Amino acid sequence: MKAMMLWEPERMEMVDLELRPLRRGEVLLKVEACSICGSDLEGYHGWHPKMTYPRVMGHEAASTVVEVGPGVVDLSVGDRVAGGEALPCGKCARCREGHTDECLTPLGPGFTAHGAYAEYFIGMAKRCTRIPDGISFAEAAVAQPAAIARHAVVTRAAIQPGELVLIQGCGPIGLSAMMLAKLQGARVISTDIVDYRCGMARALGADHVYNAHRDNVYDEIMSLTLGKGVDKVIEVVGGAQDETLPQAVQCVKRGGLVAVVGSFAENRATLPVVDFKFNEKTVLGSQSMPEGYGPIFDLVLAGKLDLMRLVSHRLPLEMAEHGLKLMDAKAENVMKVVIEPWREESHRL
Ligand SMILES: [Zn+2]
Ligand SMILES: [Zn+2]
């Protein structure tokens, strides 16, 4: 099968890979769509703390089951599934006893095992979610970052109707968070430093949008709230900067809450500790999507969430590196890039 191999940081090449036989609990998945994640970009450059090389990346996958391994009972050939990204390590106690389906330390395809920038990848059946009829493969792939946003908005920050929320960052997760906060009945202020991303936030329904490098976000928020501050902040920028967290704590009201979704490259973001302590502000983390794909699929099926508006490019497998470079350069108004390994030619939306 064809796969996009990242031999080492910034050296990517299409290769022919042999597929190994399936072990207990595994399924062979034909990749129908895989979206490129910001963490893939970190892996491409060699900045991702967990990625090992050589590596076939790709962990936002939507696939068709083409083969089921021993012991798989709840999936069959032909099923349309999202996810599946975990593989038995082969080394832990359960794996050595032959119960690879109960592995204690599973590998992560796309990071520590081969992922979905390929025609096929091997995943674990119990990590797959059936895609309902009426949801396309591309939508199912992009549902992954939306589910990460939903965990932050609904579970961690528990956004309520009528609240005023600042969402820092208008990338795919930030825009998903904005749309989901609106669905919760909140009013949303979105910020970014890239103009076309600010424009998308506006087009998708944000109530106020500021360019964080041009506008004084703190002053704008204080005049908007008569000096009180926003009820909650969701930080979806991360990276190596040290601007968003101090701003989040500064802009949130007394007793307000900041949820951090962005992944930070370094372990030293500054908190304005005097303000934070005296005004009883809460800062908490939000990680991954423990609620799974279901709630996002429900919103898409109900016509409340249009994930395809976040997809800017659909590319064939051989253009995966091009997709990464578009994201890097923030070129061509790139938002979410979806790789469709069986697609003939690129399609600019
Ligand atoms: Zn991701
Ligand atoms: Zn194991």
Short mmCIF file of C-alpha atoms and ligand atoms in Angstrom, two decimals:
data_model
loop_
_atom_site.label_atom_id
_atom_site.label_comp_id
_atom_site.label_asym_id
_atom_site.label_seq_id
_atom_site.Cartn_x
_atom_site.Cartn_y
_atom_site.Cartn_z
CA MET A 1 0.00 0.00 0.00
CA LYS A 2 1.02 3.59 -0.52
CA ALA A 3 1.94 5.62 2.56
CA MET A 4 3.50 9.01 3.22
CA MET A 5 6.60 8.27 5.27
CA LEU A 6 8.21 10.97 7.38
CA TRP A 7 11.71 9.50 7.55
CA GLU A 8 12.92 12.22 9.86
CA PRO A 9 11.75 15.78 10.53
CA GLU A 10 11.02 17.57 7.23
CA ARG A 11 11.90 14.59 5.01
CA MET A 12 8.71 13.07 3.67
CA GLU A 13 8.38 10.56 0.87
CA MET A 14 5.72 8.32 -0.65
CA VAL A 15 6.64 4.68 -0.01
CA ASP A 16 5.25 1.19 -0.53
CA LEU A 17 4.54 -0.50 2.78
CA GLU A 18 3.77 -4.12 3.49
CA LEU A 19 0.75 -4.65 5.75
CA ARG A 20 1.29 -7.16 8.55
CA PRO A 21 -1.35 -9.70 9.66
CA LEU A 22 -3.86 -8.43 12.22
CA ARG A 23 -3.56 -9.31 15.89
CA ARG A 24 -6.31 -9.82 18.43
CA GLY A 25 -8.66 -6.82 18.62
CA GLU A 26 -7.28 -5.07 15.54
CA VAL A 27 -8.99 -3.99 12.34
CA LEU A 28 -7.58 -3.06 8.94
CA LEU A 29 -8.98 0.33 7.95
CA LYS A 30 -9.11 1.75 4.44
CA VAL A 31 -8.50 5.47 4.96
CA GLU A 32 -11.23 7.50 3.27
CA ALA A 33 -10.31 10.85 4.83
CA CYS A 34 -7.72 12.05 7.31
CA SER A 35 -7.45 15.66 8.37
CA ILE A 36 -4.13 17.29 9.11
CA CYS A 37 -3.77 18.34 12.73
CA GLY A 38 -1.60 21.09 14.19
CA SER A 39 0.24 18.39 16.09
CA ASP A 40 1.15 16.75 12.75
CA LEU A 41 2.82 20.02 11.83
CA GLU A 42 4.81 19.84 15.08
CA GLY A 43 5.76 16.26 14.23
CA TYR A 44 6.77 17.28 10.71
CA HIS A 45 9.22 19.81 12.14
CA GLY A 46 10.45 17.50 14.90
CA TRP A 47 8.87 19.54 17.69
CA HIS A 48 6.28 17.04 18.92
CA PRO A 49 7.35 15.63 22.28
CA LYS A 50 5.88 12.17 21.63
CA MET A 51 6.53 11.51 17.94
CA THR A 52 9.11 8.92 16.93
CA TYR A 53 10.63 8.46 13.44
CA PRO A 54 10.35 7.14 10.80
CA ARG A 55 6.63 7.76 11.03
CA VAL A 56 3.48 7.66 8.93
CA MET A 57 1.49 10.44 10.63
CA GLY A 58 -2.27 10.93 10.67
CA HIS A 59 -4.69 10.50 13.59
CA GLU A 60 -7.89 12.28 12.49
CA ALA A 61 -9.16 9.46 10.34
CA ALA A 62 -12.43 8.27 8.88
CA SER A 63 -12.27 4.85 7.27
CA THR A 64 -13.98 1.75 5.99
CA VAL A 65 -13.31 -1.54 7.79
CA VAL A 66 -11.80 -3.95 5.25
CA GLU A 67 -10.65 -6.76 7.55
CA VAL A 68 -11.28 -7.69 11.18
CA GLY A 69 -8.70 -9.40 13.38
CA PRO A 70 -9.27 -12.28 15.81
CA GLY A 71 -11.69 -11.54 18.63
CA VAL A 72 -13.38 -8.57 16.95
CA VAL A 73 -17.14 -9.04 17.25
CA ASP A 74 -18.70 -5.60 17.16
CA LEU A 75 -17.35 -4.44 13.77
CA SER A 76 -17.64 -6.03 10.36
CA VAL A 77 -16.17 -5.52 6.91
CA GLY A 78 -17.81 -2.53 5.22
CA ASP A 79 -18.52 -0.57 8.41
CA ARG A 80 -17.77 3.16 8.21
CA VAL A 81 -15.82 4.26 11.27
CA ALA A 82 -14.07 7.26 12.77
CA GLY A 83 -10.98 7.03 14.93
CA GLY A 84 -9.47 3.65 15.76
CA GLU A 85 -6.17 5.18 16.74
CA ALA A 86 -4.59 2.84 19.23
CA LEU A 87 -2.49 -0.27 18.82
CA PRO A 88 -1.34 -2.90 21.29
CA CYS A 89 2.25 -2.35 22.40
CA GLY A 90 3.11 -6.06 22.28
CA LYS A 91 5.23 -5.70 25.43
CA CYS A 92 2.99 -5.12 28.46
CA ALA A 93 1.71 -7.95 30.69
CA ARG A 94 -1.68 -8.23 28.93
CA CYS A 95 -0.08 -8.20 25.46
CA ARG A 96 2.41 -10.92 26.47
CA GLU A 97 -0.50 -13.07 27.65
CA GLY A 98 -2.02 -12.74 24.18
CA HIS A 99 -4.71 -10.23 25.20
CA THR A 100 -3.51 -7.49 22.85
CA ASP A 101 -7.08 -6.15 22.84
CA GLU A 102 -6.59 -5.24 26.52
CA CYS A 103 -3.16 -3.61 26.11
CA LEU A 104 -2.21 -1.47 29.12
CA THR A 105 0.05 0.95 27.20
CA PRO A 106 -1.34 1.23 23.66
CA LEU A 107 0.68 2.94 20.94
CA GLY A 108 -0.76 5.96 19.17
CA PRO A 109 -0.96 5.60 15.39
CA GLY A 110 0.28 8.80 13.83
CA PHE A 111 2.73 9.35 16.73
CA THR A 112 4.33 6.15 18.00
CA ALA A 113 2.91 3.76 15.39
CA HIS A 114 1.97 4.24 11.74
CA GLY A 115 -1.15 6.29 11.15
CA ALA A 116 -3.51 7.35 8.42
CA TYR A 117 -1.46 9.31 5.87
CA ALA A 118 -1.75 6.09 3.90
CA GLU A 119 -4.15 3.99 1.91
CA TYR A 120 -4.69 1.76 4.95
CA PHE A 121 -3.79 1.67 8.60
CA ILE A 122 -4.25 -0.79 11.43
CA GLY A 123 -6.29 0.35 14.40
CA MET A 124 -8.02 -1.15 17.40
CA ALA A 125 -11.67 -2.07 16.98
CA LYS A 126 -12.67 -0.81 20.42
CA ARG A 127 -11.32 2.66 19.56
CA CYS A 128 -13.51 2.91 16.43
CA THR A 129 -16.82 4.81 16.38
CA ARG A 130 -19.42 3.99 13.74
CA ILE A 131 -20.17 6.94 11.46
CA PRO A 132 -23.93 7.43 11.15
CA ASP A 133 -25.57 7.58 7.71
CA GLY A 134 -25.79 11.18 6.61
CA ILE A 135 -22.28 12.08 7.77
CA SER A 136 -19.51 12.04 5.18
CA PHE A 137 -16.02 10.71 5.74
CA ALA A 138 -14.57 14.23 5.52
CA GLU A 139 -17.03 15.47 8.15
CA ALA A 140 -16.24 12.50 10.37
CA ALA A 141 -12.51 13.26 10.15
CA VAL A 142 -13.04 16.90 11.11
CA ALA A 143 -15.39 15.84 13.92
CA GLN A 144 -12.26 14.90 15.90
CA PRO A 145 -11.01 18.47 16.53
CA ALA A 146 -14.63 19.57 17.03
CA ALA A 147 -15.02 16.93 19.75
CA ILE A 148 -11.90 18.30 21.45
CA ALA A 149 -13.48 21.77 21.35
CA ARG A 150 -16.75 20.42 22.75
CA HIS A 151 -15.03 18.81 25.73
CA ALA A 152 -13.63 22.24 26.61
CA VAL A 153 -16.83 24.21 25.99
CA VAL A 154 -19.43 21.87 27.46
CA THR A 155 -17.62 19.71 30.01
CA ARG A 156 -14.63 21.68 31.30
CA ALA A 157 -15.79 25.30 30.98
CA ALA A 158 -19.51 24.36 31.26
CA ILE A 159 -20.55 27.36 29.15
CA GLN A 160 -24.10 28.50 30.06
CA PRO A 161 -26.72 30.48 28.12
CA GLY A 162 -26.17 34.21 28.36
CA GLU A 163 -22.51 34.03 29.33
CA LEU A 164 -19.94 36.19 27.59
CA VAL A 165 -16.99 34.07 26.50
CA LEU A 166 -13.61 35.04 25.07
CA ILE A 167 -12.20 32.39 22.75
CA GLN A 168 -8.55 33.00 21.93
CA GLY A 169 -7.61 31.47 18.58
CA CYS A 170 -9.58 31.00 15.36
CA GLY A 171 -8.00 27.81 14.05
CA PRO A 172 -10.18 24.71 13.51
CA ILE A 173 -10.54 23.97 17.25
CA GLY A 174 -11.02 27.64 18.16
CA LEU A 175 -13.71 28.10 15.52
CA SER A 176 -15.39 24.86 16.55
CA ALA A 177 -15.33 26.08 20.16
CA MET A 178 -16.85 29.39 19.06
CA MET A 179 -19.70 27.67 17.19
CA LEU A 180 -20.31 25.27 20.10
CA ALA A 181 -20.33 28.10 22.65
CA LYS A 182 -22.91 29.88 20.47
CA LEU A 183 -24.99 26.68 20.45
CA GLN A 184 -24.82 26.72 24.28
CA GLY A 185 -26.43 30.16 24.14
CA ALA A 186 -23.33 32.21 24.95
CA ARG A 187 -22.12 35.41 23.33
CA VAL A 188 -18.62 35.00 21.95
CA ILE A 189 -15.62 37.25 21.46
CA SER A 190 -13.06 35.60 19.14
CA THR A 191 -9.45 36.68 18.71
CA ASP A 192 -6.62 35.71 16.39
CA ILE A 193 -3.60 37.40 14.84
CA VAL A 194 -4.32 36.28 11.26
CA ASP A 195 -6.85 38.39 9.39
CA TYR A 196 -8.51 35.69 7.28
CA ARG A 197 -9.06 33.62 10.43
CA CYS A 198 -10.72 36.60 12.12
CA GLY A 199 -12.87 36.94 9.01
CA MET A 200 -13.95 33.31 9.29
CA ALA A 201 -14.91 33.78 12.94
CA ARG A 202 -17.09 36.69 11.88
CA ALA A 203 -18.64 34.71 9.01
CA LEU A 204 -19.36 31.76 11.31
CA GLY A 205 -21.18 33.85 13.88
CA ALA A 206 -18.81 35.30 16.49
CA ASP A 207 -20.38 38.36 18.13
CA HIS A 208 -17.13 40.34 18.38
CA VAL A 209 -13.82 39.63 16.67
CA TYR A 210 -10.49 41.29 17.42
CA ASN A 211 -7.05 40.99 15.89
CA ALA A 212 -4.95 40.44 19.01
CA HIS A 213 -1.91 42.15 17.52
CA ARG A 214 -3.70 45.21 16.22
CA ASP A 215 -6.51 45.75 18.69
CA ASN A 216 -6.13 46.15 22.42
CA VAL A 217 -8.23 43.14 23.41
CA TYR A 218 -8.20 43.98 27.13
CA ASP A 219 -9.41 47.56 26.56
CA GLU A 220 -12.10 46.38 24.13
CA ILE A 221 -13.37 43.81 26.62
CA MET A 222 -13.36 46.23 29.52
CA SER A 223 -15.37 48.78 27.58
CA LEU A 224 -17.74 46.07 26.35
CA THR A 225 -18.33 44.78 29.91
CA LEU A 226 -18.15 48.14 31.74
CA GLY A 227 -14.96 47.06 33.47
CA LYS A 228 -16.24 43.69 34.70
CA GLY A 229 -14.50 41.26 32.32
CA VAL A 230 -15.83 38.21 30.49
CA ASP A 231 -17.43 35.29 32.33
CA LYS A 232 -15.11 32.67 30.86
CA VAL A 233 -12.13 32.32 28.52
CA ILE A 234 -11.14 29.37 26.38
CA GLU A 235 -7.50 29.43 25.29
CA VAL A 236 -7.00 27.61 21.98
CA VAL A 237 -3.67 29.01 20.81
CA GLY A 238 -0.87 27.30 22.75
CA GLY A 239 2.49 27.17 20.98
CA ALA A 240 5.59 28.95 22.17
CA GLN A 241 4.06 32.34 22.91
CA ASP A 242 3.48 33.74 26.37
CA GLU A 243 0.69 36.18 25.56
CA THR A 244 -2.60 34.33 25.67
CA LEU A 245 -2.64 33.07 29.27
CA PRO A 246 -1.77 36.41 30.91
CA GLN A 247 -4.39 38.02 28.66
CA ALA A 248 -6.97 35.34 29.54
CA VAL A 249 -6.53 35.83 33.28
CA GLN A 250 -6.56 39.60 32.85
CA CYS A 251 -9.77 39.62 30.78
CA VAL A 252 -11.83 37.20 32.88
CA LYS A 253 -14.11 38.61 35.59
CA ARG A 254 -13.64 38.16 39.33
CA GLY A 255 -14.43 34.50 40.07
CA GLY A 256 -14.29 33.70 36.34
CA LEU A 257 -12.83 30.66 34.66
CA VAL A 258 -10.12 30.06 32.05
CA ALA A 259 -9.97 26.69 30.25
CA VAL A 260 -6.72 25.88 28.45
CA VAL A 261 -7.04 23.74 25.32
CA GLY A 262 -4.03 24.97 23.33
CA SER A 263 -0.95 22.76 23.57
CA PHE A 264 2.01 24.71 24.82
CA ALA A 265 5.48 23.96 23.53
CA GLU A 266 7.06 24.87 26.84
CA ASN A 267 6.17 24.40 30.46
CA ARG A 268 6.39 28.02 31.47
CA ALA A 269 3.41 30.19 30.60
CA THR A 270 3.05 33.19 32.89
CA LEU A 271 0.02 33.64 35.14
CA PRO A 272 -0.60 37.11 36.61
CA VAL A 273 -0.65 35.56 40.04
CA VAL A 274 -1.68 38.61 42.09
CA ASP A 275 -4.81 39.20 40.01
CA PHE A 276 -5.47 35.46 39.83
CA LYS A 277 -5.31 34.99 43.61
CA PHE A 278 -7.04 38.16 44.84
CA ASN A 279 -9.88 37.83 42.36
CA GLU A 280 -10.41 34.10 42.85
CA LYS A 281 -10.01 33.20 39.18
CA THR A 282 -9.87 29.57 38.09
CA VAL A 283 -7.53 28.20 35.42
CA LEU A 284 -8.08 24.61 34.36
CA GLY A 285 -6.92 22.31 31.59
CA SER A 286 -8.92 20.52 28.91
CA GLN A 287 -7.49 17.48 27.17
CA SER A 288 -8.68 15.31 24.30
CA MET A 289 -12.30 14.13 23.82
CA PRO A 290 -13.40 11.64 26.48
CA GLU A 291 -17.05 12.04 25.39
CA GLY A 292 -16.13 10.60 21.97
CA TYR A 293 -17.58 11.51 18.59
CA GLY A 294 -21.24 10.95 19.45
CA PRO A 295 -22.27 14.44 20.61
CA ILE A 296 -20.66 16.06 17.54
CA PHE A 297 -22.26 13.58 15.15
CA ASP A 298 -25.63 14.38 16.78
CA LEU A 299 -25.17 18.14 16.21
CA VAL A 300 -24.13 17.60 12.57
CA LEU A 301 -27.12 15.32 11.91
CA ALA A 302 -29.45 17.85 13.53
CA GLY A 303 -28.16 20.48 11.11
CA LYS A 304 -26.79 22.64 13.96
CA LEU A 305 -23.08 22.34 13.18
CA ASP A 306 -21.64 22.63 9.67
CA LEU A 307 -18.14 21.21 9.95
CA MET A 308 -17.49 21.42 6.21
CA ARG A 309 -17.24 25.19 6.54
CA LEU A 310 -13.97 24.56 8.37
CA VAL A 311 -12.52 22.48 5.51
CA SER A 312 -10.50 24.65 3.13
CA HIS A 313 -8.59 22.00 1.15
CA ARG A 314 -9.15 18.40 0.12
CA LEU A 315 -5.96 16.83 -1.21
CA PRO A 316 -4.80 13.45 -2.53
CA LEU A 317 -2.25 11.52 -0.46
CA GLU A 318 0.78 12.61 -2.49
CA MET A 319 -0.02 16.22 -1.59
CA ALA A 320 0.10 15.67 2.19
CA GLU A 321 3.38 17.56 2.52
CA HIS A 322 1.93 20.40 0.46
CA GLY A 323 -0.97 20.51 2.93
CA LEU A 324 1.43 20.72 5.87
CA LYS A 325 3.31 23.56 4.17
CA LEU A 326 0.08 25.46 3.50
CA MET A 327 -0.75 25.22 7.20
CA ASP A 328 2.74 26.30 8.14
CA ALA A 329 2.62 29.38 5.92
CA LYS A 330 -1.06 30.04 6.69
CA ALA A 331 -1.34 30.38 2.92
CA GLU A 332 -4.40 30.21 0.63
CA ASN A 333 -6.71 30.96 3.58
CA VAL A 334 -5.99 27.47 4.84
CA MET A 335 -8.15 26.19 7.68
CA LYS A 336 -8.65 22.43 7.82
CA VAL A 337 -6.86 20.29 5.21
CA VAL A 338 -8.36 16.87 4.57
CA ILE A 339 -6.31 14.18 2.85
CA GLU A 340 -8.36 11.74 0.82
CA PRO A 341 -5.95 8.96 -0.18
CA TRP A 342 -8.22 7.63 -2.92
CA ARG A 343 -8.92 11.05 -4.43
CA GLU A 344 -7.66 11.68 -7.95
CA GLU A 345 -6.80 15.37 -7.84
CA SER A 346 -6.75 18.23 -5.38
CA HIS A 347 -9.83 20.25 -4.74
CA ARG A 348 -9.65 23.79 -3.46
CA LEU A 349 -12.89 24.73 -1.69
ZN ZN B 1 -5.18 16.08 16.20
ZN ZN B 2 0.44 -3.86 25.50
#
